[in-house]
Tab-separated table of C-alpha atoms in Angstrom:
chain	number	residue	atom	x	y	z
A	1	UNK	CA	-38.414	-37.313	28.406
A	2	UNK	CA	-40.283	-37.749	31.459
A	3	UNK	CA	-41.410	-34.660	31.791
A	4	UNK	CA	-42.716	-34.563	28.444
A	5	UNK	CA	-44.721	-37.658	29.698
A	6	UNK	CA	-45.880	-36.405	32.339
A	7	UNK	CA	-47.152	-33.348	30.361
A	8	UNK	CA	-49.263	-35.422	27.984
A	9	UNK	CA	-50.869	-36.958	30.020
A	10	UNK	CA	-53.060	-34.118	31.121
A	11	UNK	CA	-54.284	-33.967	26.863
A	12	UNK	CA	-56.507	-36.659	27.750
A	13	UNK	CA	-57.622	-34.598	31.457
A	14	UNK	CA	-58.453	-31.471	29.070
A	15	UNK	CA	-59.484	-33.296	25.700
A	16	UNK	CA	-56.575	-31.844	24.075
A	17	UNK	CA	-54.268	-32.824	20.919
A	18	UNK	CA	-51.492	-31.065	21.735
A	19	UNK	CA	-50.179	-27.791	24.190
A	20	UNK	CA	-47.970	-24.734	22.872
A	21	UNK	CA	-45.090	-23.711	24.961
A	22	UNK	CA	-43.706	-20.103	24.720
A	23	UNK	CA	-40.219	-18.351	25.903
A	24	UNK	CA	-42.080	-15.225	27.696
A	25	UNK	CA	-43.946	-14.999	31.047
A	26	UNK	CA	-47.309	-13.000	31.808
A	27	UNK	CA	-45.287	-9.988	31.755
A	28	UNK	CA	-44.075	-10.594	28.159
A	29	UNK	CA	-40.484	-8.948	28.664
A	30	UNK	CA	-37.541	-9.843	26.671
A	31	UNK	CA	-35.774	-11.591	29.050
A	32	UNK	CA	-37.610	-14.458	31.553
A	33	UNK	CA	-36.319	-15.848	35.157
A	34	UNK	CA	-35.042	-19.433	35.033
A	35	UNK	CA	-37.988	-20.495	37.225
A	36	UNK	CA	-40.773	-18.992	34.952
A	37	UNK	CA	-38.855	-20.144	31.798
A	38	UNK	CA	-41.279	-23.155	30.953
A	39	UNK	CA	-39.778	-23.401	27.013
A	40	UNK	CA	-36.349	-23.937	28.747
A	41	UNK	CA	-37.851	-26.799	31.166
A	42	UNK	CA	-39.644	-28.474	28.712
A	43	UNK	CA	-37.156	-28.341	25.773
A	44	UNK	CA	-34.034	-27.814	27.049
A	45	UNK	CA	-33.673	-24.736	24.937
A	46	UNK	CA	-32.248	-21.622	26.254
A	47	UNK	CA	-32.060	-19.343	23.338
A	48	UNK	CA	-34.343	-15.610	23.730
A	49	UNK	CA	-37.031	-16.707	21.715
A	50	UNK	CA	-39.035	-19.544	20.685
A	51	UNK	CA	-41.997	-22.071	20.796
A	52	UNK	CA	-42.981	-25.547	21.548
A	53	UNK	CA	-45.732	-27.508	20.563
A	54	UNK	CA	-46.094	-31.071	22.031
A	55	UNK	CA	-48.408	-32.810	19.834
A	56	UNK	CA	-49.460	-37.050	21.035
A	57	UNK	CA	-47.115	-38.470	19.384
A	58	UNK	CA	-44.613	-35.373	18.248
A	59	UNK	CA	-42.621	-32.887	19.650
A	60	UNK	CA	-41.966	-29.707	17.920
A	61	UNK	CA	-39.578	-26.841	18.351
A	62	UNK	CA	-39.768	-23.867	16.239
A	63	UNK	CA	-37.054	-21.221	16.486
A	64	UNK	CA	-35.740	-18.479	13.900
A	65	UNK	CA	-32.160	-17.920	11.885
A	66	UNK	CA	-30.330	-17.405	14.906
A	67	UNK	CA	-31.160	-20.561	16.787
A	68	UNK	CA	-31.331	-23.180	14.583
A	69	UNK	CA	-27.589	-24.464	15.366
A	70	UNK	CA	-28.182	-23.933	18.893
A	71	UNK	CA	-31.528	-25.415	19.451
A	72	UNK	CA	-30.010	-29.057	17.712
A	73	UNK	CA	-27.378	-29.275	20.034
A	74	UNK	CA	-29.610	-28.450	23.103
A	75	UNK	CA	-32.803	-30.303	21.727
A	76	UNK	CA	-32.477	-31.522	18.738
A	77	UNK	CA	-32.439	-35.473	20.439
A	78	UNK	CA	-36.674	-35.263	21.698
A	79	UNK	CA	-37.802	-32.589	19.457
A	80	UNK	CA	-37.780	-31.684	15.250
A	81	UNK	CA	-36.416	-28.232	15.062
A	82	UNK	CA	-38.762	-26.426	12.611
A	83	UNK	CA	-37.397	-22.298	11.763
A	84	UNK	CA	-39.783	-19.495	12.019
A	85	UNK	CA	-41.705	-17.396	10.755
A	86	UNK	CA	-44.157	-19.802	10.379
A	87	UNK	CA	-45.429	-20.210	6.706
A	88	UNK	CA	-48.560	-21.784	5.564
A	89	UNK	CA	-48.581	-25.432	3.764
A	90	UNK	CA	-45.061	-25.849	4.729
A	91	UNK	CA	-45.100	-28.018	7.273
A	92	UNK	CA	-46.327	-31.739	6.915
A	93	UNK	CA	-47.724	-32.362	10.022
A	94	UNK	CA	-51.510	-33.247	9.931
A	95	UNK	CA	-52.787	-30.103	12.105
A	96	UNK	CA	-56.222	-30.637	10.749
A	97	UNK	CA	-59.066	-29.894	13.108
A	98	UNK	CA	-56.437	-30.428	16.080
A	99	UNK	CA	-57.438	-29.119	19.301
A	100	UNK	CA	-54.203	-27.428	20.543
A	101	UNK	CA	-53.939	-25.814	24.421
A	102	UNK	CA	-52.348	-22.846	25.515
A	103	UNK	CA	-52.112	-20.874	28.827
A	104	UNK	CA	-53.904	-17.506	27.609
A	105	UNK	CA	-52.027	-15.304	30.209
A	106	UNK	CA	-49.052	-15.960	28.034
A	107	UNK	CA	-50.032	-15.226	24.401
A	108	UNK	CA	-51.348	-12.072	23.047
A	109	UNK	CA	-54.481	-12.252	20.427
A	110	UNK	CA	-51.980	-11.538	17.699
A	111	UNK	CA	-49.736	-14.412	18.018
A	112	UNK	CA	-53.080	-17.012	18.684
A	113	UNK	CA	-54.688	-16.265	15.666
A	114	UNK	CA	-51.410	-15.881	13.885
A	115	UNK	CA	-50.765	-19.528	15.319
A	116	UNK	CA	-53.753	-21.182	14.401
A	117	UNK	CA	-54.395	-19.568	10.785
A	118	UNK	CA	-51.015	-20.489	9.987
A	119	UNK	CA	-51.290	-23.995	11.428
A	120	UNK	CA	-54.496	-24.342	10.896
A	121	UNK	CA	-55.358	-25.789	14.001
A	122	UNK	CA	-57.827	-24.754	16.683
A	123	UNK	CA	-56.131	-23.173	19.791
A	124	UNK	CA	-57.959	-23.448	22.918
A	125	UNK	CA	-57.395	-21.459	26.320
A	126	UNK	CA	-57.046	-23.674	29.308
A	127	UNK	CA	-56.671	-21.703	32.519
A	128	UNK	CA	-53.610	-24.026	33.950
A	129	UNK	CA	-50.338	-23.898	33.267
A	130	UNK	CA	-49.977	-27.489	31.772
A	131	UNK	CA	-46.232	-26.943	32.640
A	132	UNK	CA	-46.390	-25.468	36.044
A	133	UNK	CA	-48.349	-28.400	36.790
A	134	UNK	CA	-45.823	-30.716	36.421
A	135	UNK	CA	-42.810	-28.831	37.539
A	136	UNK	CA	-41.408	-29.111	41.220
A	137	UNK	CA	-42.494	-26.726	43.579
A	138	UNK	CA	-38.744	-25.467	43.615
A	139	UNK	CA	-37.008	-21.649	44.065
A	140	UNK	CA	-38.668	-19.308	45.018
A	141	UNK	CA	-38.925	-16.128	42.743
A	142	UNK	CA	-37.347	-12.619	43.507
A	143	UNK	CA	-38.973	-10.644	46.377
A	144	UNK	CA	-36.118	-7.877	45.672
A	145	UNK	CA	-37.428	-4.618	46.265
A	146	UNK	CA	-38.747	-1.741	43.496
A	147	UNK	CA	-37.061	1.682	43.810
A	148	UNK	CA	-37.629	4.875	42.326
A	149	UNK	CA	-35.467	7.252	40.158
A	150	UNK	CA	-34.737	10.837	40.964
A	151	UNK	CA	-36.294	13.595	38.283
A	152	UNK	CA	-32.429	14.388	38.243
A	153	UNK	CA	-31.780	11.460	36.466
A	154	UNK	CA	-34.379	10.879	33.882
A	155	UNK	CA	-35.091	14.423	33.570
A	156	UNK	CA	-39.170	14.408	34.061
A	157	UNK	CA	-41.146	13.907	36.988
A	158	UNK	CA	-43.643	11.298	36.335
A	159	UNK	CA	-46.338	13.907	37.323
A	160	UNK	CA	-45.733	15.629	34.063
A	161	UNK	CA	-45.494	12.485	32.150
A	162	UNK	CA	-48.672	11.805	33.186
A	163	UNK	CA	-50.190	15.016	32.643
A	164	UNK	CA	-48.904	14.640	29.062
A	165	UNK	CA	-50.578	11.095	28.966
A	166	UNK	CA	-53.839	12.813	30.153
A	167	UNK	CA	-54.347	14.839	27.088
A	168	UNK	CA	-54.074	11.663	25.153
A	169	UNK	CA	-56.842	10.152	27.077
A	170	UNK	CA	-58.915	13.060	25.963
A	171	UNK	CA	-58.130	13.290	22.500
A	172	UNK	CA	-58.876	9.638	21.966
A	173	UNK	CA	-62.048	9.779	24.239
A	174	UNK	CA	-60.354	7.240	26.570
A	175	UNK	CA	-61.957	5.831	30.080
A	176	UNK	CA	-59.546	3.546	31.041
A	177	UNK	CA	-56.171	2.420	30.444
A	178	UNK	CA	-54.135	-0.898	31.274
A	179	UNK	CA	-50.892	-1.310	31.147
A	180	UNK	CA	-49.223	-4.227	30.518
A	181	UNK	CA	-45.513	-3.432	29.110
A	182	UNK	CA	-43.286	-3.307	32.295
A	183	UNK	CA	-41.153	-1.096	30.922
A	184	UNK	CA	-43.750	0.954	29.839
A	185	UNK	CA	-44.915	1.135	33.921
A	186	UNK	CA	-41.407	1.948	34.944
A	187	UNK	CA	-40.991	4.888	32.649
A	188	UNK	CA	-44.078	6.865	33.113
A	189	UNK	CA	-43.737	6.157	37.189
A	190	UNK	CA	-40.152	6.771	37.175
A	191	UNK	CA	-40.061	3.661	38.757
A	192	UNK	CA	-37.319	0.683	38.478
A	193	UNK	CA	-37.228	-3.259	40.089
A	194	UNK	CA	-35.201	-6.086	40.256
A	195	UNK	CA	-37.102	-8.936	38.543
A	196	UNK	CA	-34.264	-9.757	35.748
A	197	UNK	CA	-31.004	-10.063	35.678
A	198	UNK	CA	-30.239	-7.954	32.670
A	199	UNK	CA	-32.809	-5.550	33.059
A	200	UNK	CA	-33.941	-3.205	35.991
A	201	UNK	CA	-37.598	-4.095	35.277
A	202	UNK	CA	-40.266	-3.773	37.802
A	203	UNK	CA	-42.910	-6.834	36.789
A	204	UNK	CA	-46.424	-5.329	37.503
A	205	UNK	CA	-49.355	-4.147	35.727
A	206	UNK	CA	-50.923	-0.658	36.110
A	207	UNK	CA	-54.291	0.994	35.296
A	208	UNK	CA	-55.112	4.236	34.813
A	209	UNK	CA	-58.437	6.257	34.260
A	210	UNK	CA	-59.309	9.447	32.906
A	211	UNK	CA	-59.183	11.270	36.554
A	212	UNK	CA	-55.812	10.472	36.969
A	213	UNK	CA	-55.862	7.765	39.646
A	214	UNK	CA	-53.486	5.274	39.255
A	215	UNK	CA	-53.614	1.353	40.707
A	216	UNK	CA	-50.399	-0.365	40.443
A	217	UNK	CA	-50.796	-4.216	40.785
A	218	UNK	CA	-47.515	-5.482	42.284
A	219	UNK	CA	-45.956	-8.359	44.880
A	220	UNK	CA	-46.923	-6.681	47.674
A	221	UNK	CA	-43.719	-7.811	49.148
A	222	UNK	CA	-41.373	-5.864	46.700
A	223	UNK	CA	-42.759	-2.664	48.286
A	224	UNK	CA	-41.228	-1.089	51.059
A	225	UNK	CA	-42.422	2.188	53.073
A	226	UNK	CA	-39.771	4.476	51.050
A	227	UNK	CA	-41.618	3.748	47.834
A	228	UNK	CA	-45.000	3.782	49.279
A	229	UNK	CA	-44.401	7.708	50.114
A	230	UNK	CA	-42.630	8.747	47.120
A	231	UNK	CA	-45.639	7.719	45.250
A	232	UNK	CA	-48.353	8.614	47.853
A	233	UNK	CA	-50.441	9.096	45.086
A	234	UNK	CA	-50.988	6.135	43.574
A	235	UNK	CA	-52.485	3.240	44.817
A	236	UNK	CA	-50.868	-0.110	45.289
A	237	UNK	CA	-52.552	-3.611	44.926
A	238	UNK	CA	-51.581	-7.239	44.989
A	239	UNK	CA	-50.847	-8.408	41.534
A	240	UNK	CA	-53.965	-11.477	42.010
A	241	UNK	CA	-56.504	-8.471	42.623
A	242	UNK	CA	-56.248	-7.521	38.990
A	243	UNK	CA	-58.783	-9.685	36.901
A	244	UNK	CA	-61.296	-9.007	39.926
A	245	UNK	CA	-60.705	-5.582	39.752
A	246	UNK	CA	-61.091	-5.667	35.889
A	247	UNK	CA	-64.522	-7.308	36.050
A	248	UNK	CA	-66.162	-4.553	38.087
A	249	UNK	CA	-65.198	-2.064	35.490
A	250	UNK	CA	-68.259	-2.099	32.458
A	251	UNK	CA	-69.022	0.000	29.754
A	252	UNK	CA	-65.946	2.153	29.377
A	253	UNK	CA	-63.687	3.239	26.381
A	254	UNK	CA	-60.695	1.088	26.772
A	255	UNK	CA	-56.890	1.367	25.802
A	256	UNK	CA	-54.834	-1.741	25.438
A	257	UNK	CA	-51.433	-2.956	24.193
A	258	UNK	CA	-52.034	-5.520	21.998
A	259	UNK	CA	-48.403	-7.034	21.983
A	260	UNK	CA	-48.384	-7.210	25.699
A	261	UNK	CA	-51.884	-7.856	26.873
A	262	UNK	CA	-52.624	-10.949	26.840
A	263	UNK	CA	-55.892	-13.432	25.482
A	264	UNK	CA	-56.815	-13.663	29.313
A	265	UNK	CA	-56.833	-10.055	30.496
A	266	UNK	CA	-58.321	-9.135	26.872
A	267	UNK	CA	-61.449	-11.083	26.931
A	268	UNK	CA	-61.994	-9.426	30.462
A	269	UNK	CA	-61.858	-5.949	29.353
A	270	UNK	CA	-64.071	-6.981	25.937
A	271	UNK	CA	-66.802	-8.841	27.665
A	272	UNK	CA	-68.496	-5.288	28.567
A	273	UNK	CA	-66.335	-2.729	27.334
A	274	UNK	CA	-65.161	-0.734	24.006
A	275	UNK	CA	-61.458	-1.457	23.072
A	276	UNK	CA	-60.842	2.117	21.421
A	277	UNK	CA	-57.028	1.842	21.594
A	278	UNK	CA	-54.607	-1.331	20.805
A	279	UNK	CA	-51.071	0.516	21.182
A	280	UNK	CA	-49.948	1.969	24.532
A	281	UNK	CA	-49.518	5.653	23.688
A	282	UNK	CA	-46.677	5.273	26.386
A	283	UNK	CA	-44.304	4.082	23.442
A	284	UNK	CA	-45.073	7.116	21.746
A	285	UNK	CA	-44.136	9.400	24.602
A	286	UNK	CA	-40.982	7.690	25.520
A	287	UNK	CA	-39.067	7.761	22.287
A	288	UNK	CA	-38.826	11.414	22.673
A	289	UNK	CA	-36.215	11.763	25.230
A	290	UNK	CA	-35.407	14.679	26.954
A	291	UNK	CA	-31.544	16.317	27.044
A	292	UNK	CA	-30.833	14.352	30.384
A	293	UNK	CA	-31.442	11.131	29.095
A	294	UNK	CA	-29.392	12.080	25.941
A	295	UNK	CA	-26.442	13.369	28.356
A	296	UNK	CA	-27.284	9.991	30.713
A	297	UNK	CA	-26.563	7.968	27.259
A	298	UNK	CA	-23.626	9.479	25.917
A	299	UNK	CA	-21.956	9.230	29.931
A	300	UNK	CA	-22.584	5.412	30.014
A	301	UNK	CA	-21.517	5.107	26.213
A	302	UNK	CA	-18.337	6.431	27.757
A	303	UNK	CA	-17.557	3.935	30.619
A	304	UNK	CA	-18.460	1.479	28.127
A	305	UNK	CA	-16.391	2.143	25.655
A	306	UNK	CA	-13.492	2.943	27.739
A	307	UNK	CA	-14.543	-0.431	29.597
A	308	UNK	CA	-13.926	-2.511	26.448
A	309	UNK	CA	-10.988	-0.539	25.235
A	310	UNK	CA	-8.796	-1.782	28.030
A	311	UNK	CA	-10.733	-5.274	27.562
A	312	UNK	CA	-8.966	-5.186	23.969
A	313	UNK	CA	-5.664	-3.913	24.911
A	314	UNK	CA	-5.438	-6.982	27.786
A	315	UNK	CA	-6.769	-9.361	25.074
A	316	UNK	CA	-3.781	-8.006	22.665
A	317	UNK	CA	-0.975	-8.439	25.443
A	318	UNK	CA	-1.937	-11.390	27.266
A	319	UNK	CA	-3.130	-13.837	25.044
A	320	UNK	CA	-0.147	-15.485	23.405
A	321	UNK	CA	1.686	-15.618	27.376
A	322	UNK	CA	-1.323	-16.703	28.750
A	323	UNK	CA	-4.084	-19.291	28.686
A	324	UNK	CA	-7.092	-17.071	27.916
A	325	UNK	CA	-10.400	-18.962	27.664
A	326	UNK	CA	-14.119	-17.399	26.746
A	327	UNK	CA	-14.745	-17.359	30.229
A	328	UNK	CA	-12.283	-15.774	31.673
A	329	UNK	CA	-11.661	-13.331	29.300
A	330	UNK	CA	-15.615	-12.750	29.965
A	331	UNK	CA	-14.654	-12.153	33.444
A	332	UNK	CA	-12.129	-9.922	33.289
A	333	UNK	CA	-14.322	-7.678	30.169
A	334	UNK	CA	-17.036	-7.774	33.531
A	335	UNK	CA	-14.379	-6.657	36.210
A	336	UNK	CA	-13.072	-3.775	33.849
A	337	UNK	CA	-16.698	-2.416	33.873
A	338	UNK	CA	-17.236	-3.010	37.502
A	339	UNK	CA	-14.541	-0.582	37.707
A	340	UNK	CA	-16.827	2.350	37.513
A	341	UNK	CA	-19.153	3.066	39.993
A	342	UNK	CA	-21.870	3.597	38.001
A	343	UNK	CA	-22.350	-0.073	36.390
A	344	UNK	CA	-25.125	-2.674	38.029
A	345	UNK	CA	-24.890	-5.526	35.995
A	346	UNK	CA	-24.965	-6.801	31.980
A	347	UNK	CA	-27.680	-5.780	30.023
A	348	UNK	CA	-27.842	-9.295	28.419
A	349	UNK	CA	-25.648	-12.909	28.336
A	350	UNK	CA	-22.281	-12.340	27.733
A	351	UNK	CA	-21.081	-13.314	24.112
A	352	UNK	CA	-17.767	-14.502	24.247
A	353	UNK	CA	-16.944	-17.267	21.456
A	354	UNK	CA	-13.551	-17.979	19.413
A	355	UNK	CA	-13.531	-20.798	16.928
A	356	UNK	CA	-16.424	-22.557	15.578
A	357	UNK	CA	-18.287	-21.432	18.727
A	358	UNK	CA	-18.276	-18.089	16.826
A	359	UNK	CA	-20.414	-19.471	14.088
A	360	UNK	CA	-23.379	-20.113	16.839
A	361	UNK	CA	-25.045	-16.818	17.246
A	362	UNK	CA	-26.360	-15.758	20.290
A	363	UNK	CA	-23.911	-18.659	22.044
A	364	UNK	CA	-23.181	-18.819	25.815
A	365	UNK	CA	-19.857	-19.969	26.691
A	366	UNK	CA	-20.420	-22.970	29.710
A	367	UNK	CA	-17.744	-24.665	31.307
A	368	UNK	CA	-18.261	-27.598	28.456
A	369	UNK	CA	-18.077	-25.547	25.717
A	370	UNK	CA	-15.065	-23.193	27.028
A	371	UNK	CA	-12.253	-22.789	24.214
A	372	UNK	CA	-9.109	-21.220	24.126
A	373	UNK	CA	-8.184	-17.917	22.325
A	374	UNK	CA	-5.495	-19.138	19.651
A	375	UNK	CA	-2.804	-17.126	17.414
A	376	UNK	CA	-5.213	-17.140	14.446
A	377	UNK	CA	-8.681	-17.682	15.175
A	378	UNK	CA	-11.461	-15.138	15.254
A	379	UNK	CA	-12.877	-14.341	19.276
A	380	UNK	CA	-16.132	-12.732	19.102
A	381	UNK	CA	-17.386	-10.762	21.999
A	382	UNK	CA	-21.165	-8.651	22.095
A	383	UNK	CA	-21.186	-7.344	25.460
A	384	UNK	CA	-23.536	-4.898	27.060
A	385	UNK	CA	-24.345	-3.387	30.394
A	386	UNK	CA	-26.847	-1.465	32.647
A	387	UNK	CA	-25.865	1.833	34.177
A	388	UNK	CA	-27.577	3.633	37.000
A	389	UNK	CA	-28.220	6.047	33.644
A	390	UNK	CA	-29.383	3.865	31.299
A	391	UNK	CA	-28.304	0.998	29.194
């Protein structure tokens, strides 16, 4: 609860009513590092998606179907567990003419104004992190290196792809681009990183104008001299430089993405320029993939499945001569697909639940909740993982 203290006590410091709380970080991907994963820190909470809203003299967690169960065990104590979507008129919680805070470099224009007409409350942008503010300075964050993919691999060179993005440029009488969806950055540069643990995704921004240059906004220190000269090309700035280098661009045809651009790099760009475009045509171009990506998917479907058929057949003989928990049957489902070369790591939390831990979805077996598998019962298992191919 002290943190939660500590946090409202800045209302009064930034004439505020309340402060909303999200799951993502800047870079809006689906999964968030423990150290940027403010909803978790404030609330306790550590299901994929969610929102807080610390109000004076309330505290508020809204989550959707898949959540509610877990988010009363985890926070159900210092917060009243609301489930989305949000509706209008169906919460009774005097919002009226509240002044509400948010950090804009973590909400999109979308989910503000879907907030506050919903609510109806007033949202305002305050350029601090409320929560940052009161967390430790603690762990540092990944400096792990990006890296880039081989045209053998995902079957295009990025040269082309951008070519092909050119001609959208032209067609839509685009200036400038900015791109804001990671994954969006990694496929067009045939680039990957190292910022999550279930996903090879390189966190940076990138814009791109209608000549074809190219400024990638990165930690500096996640760039080695490898990378550097496989994309000689391209030009490679520290990821503070961007909102500066933003400003100096006026009057030019813009493209954004308006689910991962966010309130504070939006009112940058509309201050003196034309938003033409609010989807990243980059989605577009990606969902057509080319015969080695199909043959790279199919080849990992393989180890997978061949992974988890062995996982089954040990599950079958073991269980009833040995004491086989949620973790360590977890563990040994991970060791059979560390078997093959080709596997780097899960592509999301392990679900691994028998008994009623089956009926939380999306649950997390800890060393609390750990149950045995019994003649009987149900054991549910969603397991996934990333390939040097794909996912």
């Amino acid at each position: 609860m002290e943190k939660i203290v500590k946090l409202k006590n800045y209302f009064e410091i930034f004439n505020l009513d309340g402060y909303i709380i999200p799951k993502n970080d800047e870079f809006f991907n689906e999964y968030v590092s423990v150290q940027k994963d403010d909803l978790q820190y404030i609330s306790n909470f550590s299901g994929s998606y969610g929102l807080a809203l610390i109000l004076k003299k309330k505290n508020i967690l809204f989550v959707d179907g898949r959540y509610t169960v877990q988010a009363k065990i985890q926070s159900g104590r210092k917060f009243k567990i609301y489930k989305l979507p949000l509706k209008k008129n169906k919460y009774d919680l005097n919002f009226k003419n509240k002044k509400i805070g948010f950090d804009p470099k973590l909400f999109n224009e979308i989910s503000i104004k879907h907030f506050s007409n919903t609510l109806g409350i007033k949202c305002v942008a305050v350029n601090k992190n409320l929560i940052r503010l009161i967390k430790k300075k603690g762990s540092n964050l990944s400096k792990k290196k990006f890296y880039t993919l081989d045209k053998s691999v995902v079957g295009e060179s990025c040269l082309s792809k951008i070519k092909n993005l050119k001609k959208i440029f032209f067609k839509n009488n685009i200036d400038v681009m900015l791109v804001t969806s990671s994954e969006n950055i990694a496929w067009l540069l045939n680039i990957r990183g190292q910022d999550s643990d279930f996903s090879p995704i390189p966190n940076c921004f990138l814009i791109i104008d209608k000549q074809m240059r190219i400024f990638l906004f990165c930690d500096l220190k996640k760039i080695d001299t490898r990378f550097k000269k496989k994309l000689s090309f391209i030009y490679i700035l520290e990821i503070g430089e961007l909102h500066n280098f933003l400003r100096k661009i006026k009057r030019k045809n813009f493209s954004i993405d308006s689910l991962t651009c966010s309130v504070f790099f939006k009112s940058i760009i509309k201050k003196d320029n034309n938003i033409l475009l609010n989807t990243d045509p980059i989605y577009f171009l990606k969902s057509q993939k080319n015969n080695i990506e199909i043959n790279n998917t199919k080849k990992i479907h393989e180890y997978d499945g061949a992974a988890l058929t062995k996982f089954i057949f040990w599950v079958q003989k073991n269980f009833k001569k040995k004491k086989i928990t949620e973790l360590t049957a977890q563990k040994k489902l991970l060791e059979f697909k560390k078997k093959f070369k080709e596997f780097k790591h899960p592509s999301f939390p392990t679900i691994s639940s028998t008994g009623s831990n089956g009926a939380i979805v999306h649950y997390n077996a800890s060393k609390k909740t750990n149950k045995v598998l019994k003649q009987g019962n149900i054991y549910l298992v969603d397991a996934g993982g990333q390939y040097n191919y794909g996912t």
